[in-house]
Coordinates of C-alpha atoms and ligand atoms in Angstrom, one line a residue:
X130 CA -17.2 -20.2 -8.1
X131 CA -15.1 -20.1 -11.2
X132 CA -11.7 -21.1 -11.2
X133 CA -9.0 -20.1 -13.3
X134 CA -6.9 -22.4 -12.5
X135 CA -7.0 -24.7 -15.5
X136 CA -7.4 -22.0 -18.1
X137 CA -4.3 -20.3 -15.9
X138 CA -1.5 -22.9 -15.6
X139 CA 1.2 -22.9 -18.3
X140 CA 1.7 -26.3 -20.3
X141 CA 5.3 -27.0 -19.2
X142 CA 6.8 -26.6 -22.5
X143 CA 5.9 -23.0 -23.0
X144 CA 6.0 -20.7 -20.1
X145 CA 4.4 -17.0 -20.6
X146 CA 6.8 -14.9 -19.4
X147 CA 6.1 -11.3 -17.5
X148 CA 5.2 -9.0 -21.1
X149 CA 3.0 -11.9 -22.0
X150 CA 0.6 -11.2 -19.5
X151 CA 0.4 -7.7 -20.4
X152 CA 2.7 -5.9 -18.0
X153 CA 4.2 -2.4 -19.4
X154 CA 7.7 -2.2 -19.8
X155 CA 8.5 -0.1 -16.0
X156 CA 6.7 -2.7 -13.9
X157 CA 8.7 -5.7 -16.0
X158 CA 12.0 -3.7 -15.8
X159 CA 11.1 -4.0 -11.9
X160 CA 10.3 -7.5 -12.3
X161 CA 13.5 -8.3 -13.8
X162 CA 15.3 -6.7 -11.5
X163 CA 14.1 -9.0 -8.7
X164 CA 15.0 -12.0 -10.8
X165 CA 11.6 -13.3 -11.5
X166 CA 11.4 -15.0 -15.0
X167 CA 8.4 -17.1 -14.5
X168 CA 5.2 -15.5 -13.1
X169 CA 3.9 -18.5 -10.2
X170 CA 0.4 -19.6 -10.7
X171 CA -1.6 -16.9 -9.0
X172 CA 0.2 -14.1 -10.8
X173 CA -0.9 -15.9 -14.5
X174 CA -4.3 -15.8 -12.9
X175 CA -4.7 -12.9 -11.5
X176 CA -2.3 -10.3 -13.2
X177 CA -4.5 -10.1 -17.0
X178 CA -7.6 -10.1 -15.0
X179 CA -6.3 -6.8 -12.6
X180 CA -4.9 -5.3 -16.0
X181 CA -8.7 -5.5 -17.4
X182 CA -10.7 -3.8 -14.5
X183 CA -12.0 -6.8 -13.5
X184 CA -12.8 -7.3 -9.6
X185 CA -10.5 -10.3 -8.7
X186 CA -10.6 -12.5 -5.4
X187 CA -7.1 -14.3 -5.1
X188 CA -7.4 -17.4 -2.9
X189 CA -3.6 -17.9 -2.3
X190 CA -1.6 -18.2 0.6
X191 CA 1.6 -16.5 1.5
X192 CA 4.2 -17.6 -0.4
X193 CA 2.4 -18.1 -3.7
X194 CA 3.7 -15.3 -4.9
X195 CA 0.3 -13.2 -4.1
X196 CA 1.6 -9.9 -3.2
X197 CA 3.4 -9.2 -6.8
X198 CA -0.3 -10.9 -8.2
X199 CA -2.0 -7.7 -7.2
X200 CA 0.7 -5.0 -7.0
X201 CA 2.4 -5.5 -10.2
X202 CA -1.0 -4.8 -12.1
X203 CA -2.3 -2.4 -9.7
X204 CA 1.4 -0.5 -10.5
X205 CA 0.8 -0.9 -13.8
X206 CA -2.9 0.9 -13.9
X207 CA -1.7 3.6 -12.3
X208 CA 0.9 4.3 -14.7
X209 CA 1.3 7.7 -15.8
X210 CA -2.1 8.7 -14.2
X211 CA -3.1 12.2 -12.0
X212 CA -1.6 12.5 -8.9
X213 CA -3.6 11.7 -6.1
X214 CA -4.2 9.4 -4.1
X215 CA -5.5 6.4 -6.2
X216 CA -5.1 3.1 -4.4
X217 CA -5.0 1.5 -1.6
X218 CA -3.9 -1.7 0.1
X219 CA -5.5 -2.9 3.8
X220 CA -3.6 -5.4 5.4
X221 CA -3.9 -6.9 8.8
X222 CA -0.8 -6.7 10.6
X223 CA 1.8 -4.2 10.6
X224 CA 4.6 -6.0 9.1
X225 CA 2.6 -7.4 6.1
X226 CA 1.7 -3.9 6.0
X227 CA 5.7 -2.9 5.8
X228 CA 6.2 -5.9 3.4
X229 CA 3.1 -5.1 0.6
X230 CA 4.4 -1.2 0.8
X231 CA 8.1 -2.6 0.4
X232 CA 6.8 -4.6 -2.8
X233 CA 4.8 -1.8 -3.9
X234 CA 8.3 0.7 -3.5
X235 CA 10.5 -2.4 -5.3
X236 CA 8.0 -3.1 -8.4
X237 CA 7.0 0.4 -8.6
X238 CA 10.4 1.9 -8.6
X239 CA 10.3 2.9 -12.6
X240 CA 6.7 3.8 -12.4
X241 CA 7.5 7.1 -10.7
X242 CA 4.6 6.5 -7.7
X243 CA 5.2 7.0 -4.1
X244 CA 3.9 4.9 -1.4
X245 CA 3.2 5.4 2.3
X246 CA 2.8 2.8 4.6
X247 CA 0.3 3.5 7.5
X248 CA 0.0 1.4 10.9
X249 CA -0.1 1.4 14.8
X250 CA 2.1 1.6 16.8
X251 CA 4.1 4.0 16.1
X252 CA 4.0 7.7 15.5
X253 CA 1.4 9.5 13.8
X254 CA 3.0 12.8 12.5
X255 CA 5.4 11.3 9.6
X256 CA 2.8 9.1 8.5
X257 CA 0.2 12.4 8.3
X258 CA 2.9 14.6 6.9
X259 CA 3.1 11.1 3.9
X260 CA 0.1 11.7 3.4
X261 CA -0.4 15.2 3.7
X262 CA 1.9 15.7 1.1
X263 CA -0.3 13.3 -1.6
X264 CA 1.0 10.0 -2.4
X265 CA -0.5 7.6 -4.7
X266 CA -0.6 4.5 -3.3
X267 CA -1.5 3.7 0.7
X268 CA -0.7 0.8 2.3
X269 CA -2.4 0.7 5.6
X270 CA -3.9 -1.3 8.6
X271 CA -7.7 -0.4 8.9
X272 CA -7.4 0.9 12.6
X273 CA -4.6 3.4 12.0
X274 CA -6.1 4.4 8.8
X275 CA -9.3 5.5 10.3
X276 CA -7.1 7.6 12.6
X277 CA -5.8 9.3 9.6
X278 CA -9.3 9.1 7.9
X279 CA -10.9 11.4 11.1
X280 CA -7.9 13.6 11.4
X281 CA -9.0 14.7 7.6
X282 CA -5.1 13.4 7.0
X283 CA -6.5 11.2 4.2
X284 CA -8.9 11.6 1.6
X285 CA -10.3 8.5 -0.4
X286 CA -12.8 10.2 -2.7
X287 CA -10.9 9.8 -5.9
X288 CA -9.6 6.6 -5.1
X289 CA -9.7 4.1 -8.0
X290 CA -8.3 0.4 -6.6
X291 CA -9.1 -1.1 -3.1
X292 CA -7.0 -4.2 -2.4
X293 CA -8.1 -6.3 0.9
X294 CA -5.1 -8.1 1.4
X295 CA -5.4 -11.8 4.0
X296 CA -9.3 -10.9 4.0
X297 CA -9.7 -13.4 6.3
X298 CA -7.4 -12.6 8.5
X299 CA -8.8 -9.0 8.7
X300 CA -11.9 -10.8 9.6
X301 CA -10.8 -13.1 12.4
X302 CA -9.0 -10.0 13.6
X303 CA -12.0 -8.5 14.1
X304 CA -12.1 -5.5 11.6
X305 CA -15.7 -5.6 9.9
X306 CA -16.5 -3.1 11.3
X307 CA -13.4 -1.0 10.6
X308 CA -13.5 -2.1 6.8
X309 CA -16.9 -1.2 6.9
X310 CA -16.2 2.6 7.8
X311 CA -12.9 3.2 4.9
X312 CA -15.1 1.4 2.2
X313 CA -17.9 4.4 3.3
X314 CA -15.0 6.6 2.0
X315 CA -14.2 5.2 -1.2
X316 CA -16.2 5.5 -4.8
X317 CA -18.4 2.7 -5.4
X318 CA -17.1 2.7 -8.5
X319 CA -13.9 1.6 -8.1
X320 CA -11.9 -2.0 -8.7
X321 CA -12.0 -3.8 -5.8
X322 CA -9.3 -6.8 -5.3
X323 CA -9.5 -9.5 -2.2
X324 CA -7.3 -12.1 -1.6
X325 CA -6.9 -14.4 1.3
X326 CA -5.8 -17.8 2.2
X327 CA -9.2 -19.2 2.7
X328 CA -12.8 -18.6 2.0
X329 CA -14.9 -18.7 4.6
X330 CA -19.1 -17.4 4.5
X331 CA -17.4 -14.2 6.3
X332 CA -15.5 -13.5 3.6
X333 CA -18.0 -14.1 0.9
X334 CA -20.4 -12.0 2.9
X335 CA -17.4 -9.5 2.7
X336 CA -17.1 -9.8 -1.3
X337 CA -20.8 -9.8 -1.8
X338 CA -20.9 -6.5 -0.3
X339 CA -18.0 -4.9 -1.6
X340 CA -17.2 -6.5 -4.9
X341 CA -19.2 -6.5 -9.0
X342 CA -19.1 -9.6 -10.5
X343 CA -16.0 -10.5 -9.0
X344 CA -13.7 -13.8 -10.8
X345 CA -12.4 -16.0 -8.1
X346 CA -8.9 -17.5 -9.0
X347 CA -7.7 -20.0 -6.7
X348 CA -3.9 -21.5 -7.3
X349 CA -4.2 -24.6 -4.7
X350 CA -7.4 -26.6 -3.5
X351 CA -8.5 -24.4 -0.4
X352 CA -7.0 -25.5 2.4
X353 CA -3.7 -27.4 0.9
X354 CA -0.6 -26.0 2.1
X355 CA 2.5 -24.9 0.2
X356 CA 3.6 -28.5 -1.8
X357 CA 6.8 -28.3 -1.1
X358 CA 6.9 -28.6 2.7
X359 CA 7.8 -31.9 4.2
X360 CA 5.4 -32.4 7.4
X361 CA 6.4 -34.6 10.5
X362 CA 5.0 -34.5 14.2
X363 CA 7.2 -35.3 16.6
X364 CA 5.2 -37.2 19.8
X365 CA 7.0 -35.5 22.2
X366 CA 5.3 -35.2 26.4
X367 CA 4.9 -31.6 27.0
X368 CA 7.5 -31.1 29.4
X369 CA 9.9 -32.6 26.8
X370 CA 9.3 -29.7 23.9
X371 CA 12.2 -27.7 25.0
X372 CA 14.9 -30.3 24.9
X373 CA 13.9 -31.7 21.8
X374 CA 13.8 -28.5 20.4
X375 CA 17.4 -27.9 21.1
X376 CA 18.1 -31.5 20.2
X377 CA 16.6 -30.7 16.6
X378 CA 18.9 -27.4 16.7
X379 CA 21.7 -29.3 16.6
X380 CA 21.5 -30.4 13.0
X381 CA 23.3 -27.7 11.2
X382 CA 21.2 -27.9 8.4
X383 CA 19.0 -25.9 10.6
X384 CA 19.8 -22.7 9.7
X385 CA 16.7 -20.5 10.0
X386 CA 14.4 -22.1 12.1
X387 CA 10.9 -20.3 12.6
X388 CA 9.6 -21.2 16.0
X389 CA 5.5 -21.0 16.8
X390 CA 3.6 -21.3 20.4
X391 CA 0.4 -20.2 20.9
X392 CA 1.3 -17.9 23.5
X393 CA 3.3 -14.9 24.2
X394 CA 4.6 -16.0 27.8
X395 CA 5.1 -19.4 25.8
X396 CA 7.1 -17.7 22.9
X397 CA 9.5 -16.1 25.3
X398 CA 9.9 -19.1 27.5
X399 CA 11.2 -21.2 24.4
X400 CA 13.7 -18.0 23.9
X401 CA 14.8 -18.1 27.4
X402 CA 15.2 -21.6 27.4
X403 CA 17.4 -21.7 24.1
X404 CA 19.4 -18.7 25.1
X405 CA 20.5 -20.7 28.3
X406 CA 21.9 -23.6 26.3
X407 CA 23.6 -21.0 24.4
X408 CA 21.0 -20.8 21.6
X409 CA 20.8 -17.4 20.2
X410 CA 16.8 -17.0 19.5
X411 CA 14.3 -13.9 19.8
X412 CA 10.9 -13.4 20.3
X413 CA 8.0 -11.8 18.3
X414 CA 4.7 -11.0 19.6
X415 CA 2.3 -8.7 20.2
X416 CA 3.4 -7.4 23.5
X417 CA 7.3 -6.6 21.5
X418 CA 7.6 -2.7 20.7
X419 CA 7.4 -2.3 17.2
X420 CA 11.6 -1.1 17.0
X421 CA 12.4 -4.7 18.9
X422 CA 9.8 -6.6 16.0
X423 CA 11.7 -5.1 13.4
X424 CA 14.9 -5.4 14.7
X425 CA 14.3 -8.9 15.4
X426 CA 12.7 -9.4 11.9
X427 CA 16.0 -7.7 10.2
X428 CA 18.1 -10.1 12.0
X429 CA 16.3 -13.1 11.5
X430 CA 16.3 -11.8 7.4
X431 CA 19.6 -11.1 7.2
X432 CA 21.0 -14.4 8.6
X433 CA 22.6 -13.3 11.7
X434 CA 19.7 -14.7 14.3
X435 CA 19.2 -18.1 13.4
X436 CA 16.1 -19.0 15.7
X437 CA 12.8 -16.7 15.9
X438 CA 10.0 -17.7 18.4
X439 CA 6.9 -16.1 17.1
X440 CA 2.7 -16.3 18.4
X441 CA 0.7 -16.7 15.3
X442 CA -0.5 -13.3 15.7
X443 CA 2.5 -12.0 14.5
X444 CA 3.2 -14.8 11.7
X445 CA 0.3 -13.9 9.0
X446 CA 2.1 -12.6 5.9
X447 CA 5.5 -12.4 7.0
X448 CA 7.9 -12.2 3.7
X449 CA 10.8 -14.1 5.2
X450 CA 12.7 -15.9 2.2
X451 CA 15.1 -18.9 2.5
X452 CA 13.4 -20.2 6.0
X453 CA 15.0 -24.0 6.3
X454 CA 11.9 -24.9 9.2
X455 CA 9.2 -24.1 11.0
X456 CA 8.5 -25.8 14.1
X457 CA 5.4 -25.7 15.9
X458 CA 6.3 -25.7 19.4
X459 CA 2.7 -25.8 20.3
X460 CA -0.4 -27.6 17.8
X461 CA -2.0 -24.2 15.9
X462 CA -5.7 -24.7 17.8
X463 CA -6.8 -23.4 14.3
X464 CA -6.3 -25.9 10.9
X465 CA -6.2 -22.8 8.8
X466 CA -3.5 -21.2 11.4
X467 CA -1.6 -24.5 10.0
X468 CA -1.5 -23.6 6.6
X469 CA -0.3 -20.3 7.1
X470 CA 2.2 -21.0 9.6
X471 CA 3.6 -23.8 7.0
X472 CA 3.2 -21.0 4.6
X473 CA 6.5 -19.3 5.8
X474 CA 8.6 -22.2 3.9
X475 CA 7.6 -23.8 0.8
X476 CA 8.1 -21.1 -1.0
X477 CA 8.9 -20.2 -4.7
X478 CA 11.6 -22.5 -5.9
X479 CA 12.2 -23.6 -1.9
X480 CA 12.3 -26.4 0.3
X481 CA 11.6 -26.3 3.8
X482 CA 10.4 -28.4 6.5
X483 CA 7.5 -28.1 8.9
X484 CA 8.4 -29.9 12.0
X485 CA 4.6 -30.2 15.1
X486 CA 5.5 -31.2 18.5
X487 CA 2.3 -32.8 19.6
X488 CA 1.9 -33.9 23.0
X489 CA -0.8 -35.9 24.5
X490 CA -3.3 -33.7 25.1
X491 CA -2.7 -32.2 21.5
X492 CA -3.5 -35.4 19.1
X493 CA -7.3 -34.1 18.8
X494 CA -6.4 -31.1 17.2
X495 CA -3.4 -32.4 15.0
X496 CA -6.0 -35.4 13.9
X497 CA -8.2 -32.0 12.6
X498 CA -5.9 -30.4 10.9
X499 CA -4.8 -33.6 9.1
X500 CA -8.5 -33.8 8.3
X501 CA -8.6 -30.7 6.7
X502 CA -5.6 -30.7 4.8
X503 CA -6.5 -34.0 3.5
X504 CA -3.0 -36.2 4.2
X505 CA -2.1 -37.9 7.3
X506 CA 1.3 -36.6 8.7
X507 CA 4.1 -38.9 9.0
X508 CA 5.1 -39.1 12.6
X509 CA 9.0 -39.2 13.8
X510 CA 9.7 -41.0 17.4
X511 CA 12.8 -39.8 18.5
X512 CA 14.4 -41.9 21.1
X513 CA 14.1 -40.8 24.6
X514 CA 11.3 -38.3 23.7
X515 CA 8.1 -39.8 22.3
X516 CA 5.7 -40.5 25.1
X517 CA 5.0 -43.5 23.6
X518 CA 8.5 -44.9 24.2
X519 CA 8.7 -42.4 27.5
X520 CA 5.7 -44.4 28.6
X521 CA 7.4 -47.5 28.2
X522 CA 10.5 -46.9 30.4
Ligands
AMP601 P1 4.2 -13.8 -1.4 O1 3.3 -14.9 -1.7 O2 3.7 -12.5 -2.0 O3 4.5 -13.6 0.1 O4 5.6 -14.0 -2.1 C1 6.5 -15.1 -1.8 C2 7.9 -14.9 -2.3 O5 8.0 -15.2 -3.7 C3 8.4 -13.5 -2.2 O6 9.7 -13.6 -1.5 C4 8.6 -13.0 -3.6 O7 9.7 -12.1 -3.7 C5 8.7 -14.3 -4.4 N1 8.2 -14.2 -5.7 C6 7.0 -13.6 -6.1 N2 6.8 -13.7 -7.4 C7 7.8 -14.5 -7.9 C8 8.2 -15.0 -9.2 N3 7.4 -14.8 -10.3 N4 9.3 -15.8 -9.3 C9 10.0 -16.0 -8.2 N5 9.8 -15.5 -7.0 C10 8.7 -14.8 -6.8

C-alpha cells in the first residue's frame, strides 16, 4: 500500500492553496465561498490524483474533510461535459446520503450540474421524476437505487465516476450484494473512487474487484481518531449513567452534546430521562420516521436542541459542525464504531471532547478499543459516581 501522506502534507511555511492543486476556477469560487483557504490533508492527497483519472481509495474518517476530497474533483471533471447522467455517489445511510448531495449542490453551484439525492424511506415518485428528467450527478443508498435501477428510472450506461463513500460501512451494513448488482450497470471503464474509515480484507476484496491500479492515500494511521479530541472514561455503575449524564449537562460549556447507546430503546430512555429533569434532548434511530430524523438533525444544527441521543446506526457520516461532546452513554462493542463516533468532533479547526461512561461489565471492551487506538484513556472519578468509590461506601 502506497501512501501519500508524506509526499501530501504541506511544509508549514508554504501552504498550497485550492488553484494549486488544480481546481478550475467554478469549483474554487464554491470553495471560497464556504470559507475554506487551506485544503486539510486528505483533500491535498486526493484532489490532483481525482483530477488525473486516477482510481483513488481515501482512508479518512469523517471530519477530515473527505467529502469535499472527492466531490470537488469529481465537480470539477464533469465540468462543461454532455448531459447525462455521469456520476454517482453510494453512501450508506440516508443522511450521509442528504449531506454528500448537499456538498455536491454547495461546491457545484457555479458548475451548472444538478444533483438528486436517492434513499429509502421516503417517497419514490419525486425521486423518479429527478431522475427521469436527467441529472448529472446521483447521490444514492444502494437499496433505493436498485429500486430506481428496476423501475428503468435510472440508467448507468454512460456513467463515467463511481464514488463508494464509508466502504466499510456499506460492507458491515450488509450491501455486497447490492453493490454488486449497480456496479453490473456501470461501464468498466470508468474512474472508480472508495473511501472509508478503515480497511478491512472486505474492503480490499471490494477494491480488488472494482478498482485499476488504484493509489491508496491515507491522512491518519488506520485506526487513530480525529487528534484533536480529548478522551476521558468516566467509571460510572450502570445504573448511575443517567445522573451523571445530567450532572455533566450542567456545565454550560456543554452546548451541543452528542449522546450514543447502543440501543434504540436505550437511546430514548436517556431522552426520557433528561426531558424529566427538564433537559431538552431528542432521539435518532432507526425506528424515527425520516421527517422526525431530520427535524431532529435541523434542530440539533441550528442550535436550538442542545442534547441528541443517537444509536450508532444512525451516527456514520453525519456532517454536524461545532459539536462541544460526544458522550458515549454505552461502550461502542465495535473499536472502529469508536473512532467514528469520536469522529463527530475533532473536526477541522475544532475542539471537542469525547466523554465513555464505562461500567463494570464494560472495561473489556474499552481495554480493546484502547488497544486499537494505541493510547490508554485517561479516566475521571467523579465523586459519588465511580464504582470504585461507590464500592467503597
Ligand atoms: P467531512 O470530513 O467531509 O465530513 O468534512 C468535515 C467538515 O470539514 C465539514 O463541515 C466541511 O465543511 C469542513 N471542511 C472541509 N474541507 C475544509 C477545508 N479545506 N477547510 C475547512 N473546513 C473544511
Amino acid at each position: 500500500m502506497t501512501t501519500a501522506l508524506e509526499e501530501a502534507r504541506p511544509s508549514s511555511q508554504s501552504l498550497p492553496n485550492f488553484e494549486q492543486l488544480g481546481l478550475s476556477e467554478p469549483v474554487r469560487r464554491a470553495v471560497a465561498d464556504a470559507g475554506y483557504t487551506v485544503p486539510t490533508p486528505i483533500q491535498l492527497a486526493a484532489i490532483p490524483l481525482t483530477l488525473h483519472g486516477r482510481d483513488v481509495i481515501g482512508l479518512a474518517q469523517t471530519g477530515t474533510g473527505k467529502t469535499a476530497a472527492f466531490t470537488l474533483p469529481l465537480i470539477d471533471r464533469l465540468l462543461g461535459g454532455p448531459k447525462r447522467t455521469r456520476a454517482l455517489i453510494l453512501t450508506p445511510t440516508r443522511e450521509l446520503c442528504q449531506q454528500v448531495d448537499e456538498s455536491v449542490r454547495k461546491y457545484g453551484r457555479y458548475a451548472g450540474l444538478s444533483s438528486v439525492s436517492v434513499y429509502g424511506g421516503s417517497p419514490m415518485d419525486p425521486q423518479q421524476r429527478a431522475l427521469r428528467s436527467g441529472v448529472d450527478v446521483i447521490v444514492a443508498t444502494p437499496g433505493r437505487l436498485i429500486d430506481h435501477v428496476e423501475r428503468q428510472n435510472v440508467d448507468l450506461s454512460e456513467l463515467e465516476i463511481l464514488v463508494l463513500d464509508e466502504a466499510d460501512r456499506m460492507l458491515d451494513m450488509g450491501f455486497a450484494p447490492q453493490l454488486n448488482r449497480i456496479v453490473r450497470e456501470i461501464p468498466s471503464y470508468r474512474q472508480t473512487l472508495l473511501f472509508s474509515a478503515t480497511m478491512p480484507p472486505e474492503v480490499e476484496v471490494l477494491a480488488r474487484k472494482y478498482m485499476r491500479r488504484p493509489h491508496v492515500v491515507e491522512v491518519s494511521r488506520r485506526h487513530a481518531p480525529a487528534v484533536t479530541v480529548k478522551h476521558a472514561v468516566y467509571p460510572v455503575p450502570r445504573e448511575k449513567k443517567t445522573r451523571l449524564l445530567v450532572e455533566l449537562l450542567r456545565s454550560p460549556e456543554m452546548d451541543s452534546v452528542l449522546v450514543f447507546t447502543r440501543m434504540k430503546v436505550g437511546a430514548d430512555r436517556v431522552v426520557r430521562n433528561l426531558v424529566h429533569e427538564g433537559i431538552e434532548a431528542e432521539a435518532l434511530h432507526a425506528d424515527k420516521t425520516q421527517a422526525q430524523r431530520e427535524r431532529a438533525l435541523e434542530r440539533f444544527k441550528s442550535g436550538e436542541l442542545r442534547v441528541l441521543v443517537a444509536t450508532d446506526i444512525a451516527q456514520r457520516g453525519l456532517d454536524i459542525s461545532g459539536i462541544s461532546h460526544v458522550i458515549n452513554f454505552d461502550v461502542p462493542q465495535q473499536p472502529e464504531d469508536y473512532v467514528h463516533r469520536i469522529g463527530r468532533t475533532g473536526r477541522a479547526a475544532q475542539t471537542g471532547d469525547a466523554f465513555t461512561f464505562m461500567s463494570p461489565d464494560e472495561i473489556g471492551t474499552v481495554r480493546l478499543i484502547e488497544r486499537v487506538i494505541g493510547t490508554q484513556i485517561d479516566r475521571v472519578s467523579v465523586p459519588g459516581f465511580d464504582f470504585g468509590t461507590v464500592a467503597e461506601e
